[in-house]
Amino acid sequence: MLTSETILKTTFGYDTFKPLQREIINNVMARRDTLVIMPTGGGKSLTYQVPALMLDGLTVVVSPLIALMKDQVEQLRALGVSAVFLNSSLSPEEYQTNMDSVKSGRSKLLYVAPETLLTPRLFSLLSSLKLDLLAIDEAHCISEWGHDFRPEYRQLVDVRRKFPSAVCMALTATATPRVRTDIMSSLGFTQSNEFLASFNRENLFIEVTPKKDPISQTLSFLQNFKDQSGIIYCFSRRQVDELAATLARYKFSVRPYHAGLEDGERKRNQEAFIRDDAQIIVATIAFGMGINKPNVRFVIHFDLPKSVESYYQEIGRAGRDGLPSHCLLLYSYGDAGKIKYFIEQKEEPERSASYQHLEAMTRYAEGSICRRKPLLSYFGETYSQENCGTCDNCGAEPSSQTDITIPAQKFLSCVKRSGEKFGAGHIIDILLGSENEKIQKYNHQTLSTYGIGRELTKSQWMHISRQLVERGLLNQEPAYRVLSVTARGLEMLKSREQVKGQINEAKRSERSGARIKSTSAEEAEYDKSLFTLLRNKRKDLADASNVPPYVIFSDKTLVQMAAYFPQDKDSLLNMSGMGRVKYERYGADFLTIIKEYCRENKIEEKYKSPMREKDDAGRRYMAVGEAYNAGESLENLMARYGVTADTILNHLARFMMAGNPLRSAEDLIALSKLTPDQQQKVFIAFDELGADMLKPIHEKLNATVNYDELKILRLCYLCEKN
Ligand code: ADP
Ligand code: ZN
């Protein structure tokens, strides 16, 4: 029998299990009934799909949603696994074909709707077979206490009784204790085990921001998500229609979705979103159930959700594939008023309950502690980490209210010296020492403030400029946005009084990308142009076989291709989600694109760990590392290989990252030209941001330390940490 690891790698193309998957699979294989509670995106499906491939007999999966069944079956087929479904959407012929496929043993997995499973026809089919595993998806539907009770689910216990030798799994993302016990007692679980995964979704960046000018806030948010899928939730149908129309005017590819649309149109809009034909769906909360799209990169709440629970469920639709995704709530207390109006129409005790839910929601939105704390405590979990690094309240903390006196002075005096006749854009050009026409025309390269602001980026200066206006140090004339220094600003310049404010670390998309722990440095810096080419190919292949693009490959698989540039079969098989069958079907197509792209742009393959090295040059880092450890000096090594110090440092870094310790940092630290004080600053930055990527460090230090220095200090840092 194949092991679960082998199946995970060869069929699904994954290297490691997600939390609890292995334990769950082992429990099922030991023939113990199993209750699985995992958040959306936790990887529930795999916990019955892997056993299904290990067991001789049939696995039946009960699922309440026809759309999801079809989706799962398509995904399994793309992996080369024979699976079928039976439900009321099939024609009599299709139904028969699928029945035959199960009967003959060709299909190892059968997906059914509960009402179908209870029919005599299916009972007799199953009686003629060996039923090994009965997996009940969305198992909370069995409980009257759940939010989605389905009476048919109650009768599933009859199926269990008829097939006592089959082991039973119940899976859900609903965690309340009451629903849990209800599931186990309704299904007659006795010797069962329960697996409860954490509901923390590390890859979601969670942000709440005051709703001021929601349309422009949305537009500016969307700038960071060009061509990427997302959902915008609104309170009312009218709001959905209006916002969708507005976004369409701004040339976004967008569709509305709400219960007021005619059935056909609603279906078409949903389908367009799933197939990546429409980038954005603007929807009421009716949208989302039964959507399995893994590459939703953002969820915006344009209006306030009614409860924390529904909010968490809605943001949970982002980032199922585990890649960084952004959730933004535009919060205004006024929205709570709209909801209250509806609550008032309800009867008791529902009314009081709704008030409590709303109250919890506004408390959450106005809170200033880590967003994960209240969210997870809602699900009975304690989040003990001090700073999650991926919510607005945590992300804002380290950089909030730093001393910005120096940049403020530079900016104000530049406004003053250029005669208070220009907008922020031109002032920043002067500070950055730009050589454009307007600078020449006004002879601004001769100003004493010309080029004195190169330590910050353009967007950081913009941010500072806005803060100065906000604090009343600058005045912005509305028509032409010309800046002038106010009396208070002049005062500040003279008195050298301290100004506190924020310096942006980086753009939002960079920030959420850079801080995600589950994404490696290479993957965070994947090649966007190659990604686009690969995505287009995926879309063509998907359309040709009439399936959603994610059935072909997940975004994660494409991101890895665009980060590591695999050049041959072995390397390609090393990408996450690249199973054997997918390689055979699509490997050649994607390899061609990657190789051509690399040739044109002179890019070399990067090796993904576990490192596979082929030639001598590729293994040189080992030789260099070993020689260094044997006591050779850097100069000697440079001379021996005829390379620069930089190359030797790269070899040593690779040597260390491959898990080999390095003798000491003494020789290395001697290469650094910084003062000990400055070096400490860099080390502190490594402590805070990790040592995987240098760019965030560079920015954190306001570009005061160059990359060569950072490379040296990173080695010292890693050396000392080991
Ligand atoms: P759930 O049903 O719990 O919402 P899914 O089963 O749909 O979650 O899995 C979410 C995503 O994670 C899918 O894209 C799936 O392919 C992926 N996935 C599942 N297990 C693994 C794993 N071990 N390694 C990497 N990706 C995984
Ligand atoms: Zn946080």
mmCIF file of N, CA and C in Angstrom, residues 276 383 668:
data_model
loop_
_atom_site.group_PDB
_atom_site.id
_atom_site.type_symbol
_atom_site.label_atom_id
_atom_site.label_comp_id
_atom_site.label_asym_id
_atom_site.label_seq_id
_atom_site.Cartn_x
_atom_site.Cartn_y
_atom_site.Cartn_z
ATOM 1 N N ASP A 276 -12.176 33.545 -13.867
ATOM 2 C CA ASP A 276 -11.255 34.672 -14.069
ATOM 3 C C ASP A 276 -11.613 35.516 -15.296
ATOM 4 N N TYR A 383 -5.414 33.939 21.262
ATOM 5 C CA TYR A 383 -4.263 34.256 20.424
ATOM 6 C C TYR A 383 -3.250 34.939 21.321
ATOM 7 N N LEU A 668 34.250 38.110 9.052
ATOM 8 C CA LEU A 668 33.190 38.737 8.275
ATOM 9 C C LEU A 668 32.913 40.152 8.767
#
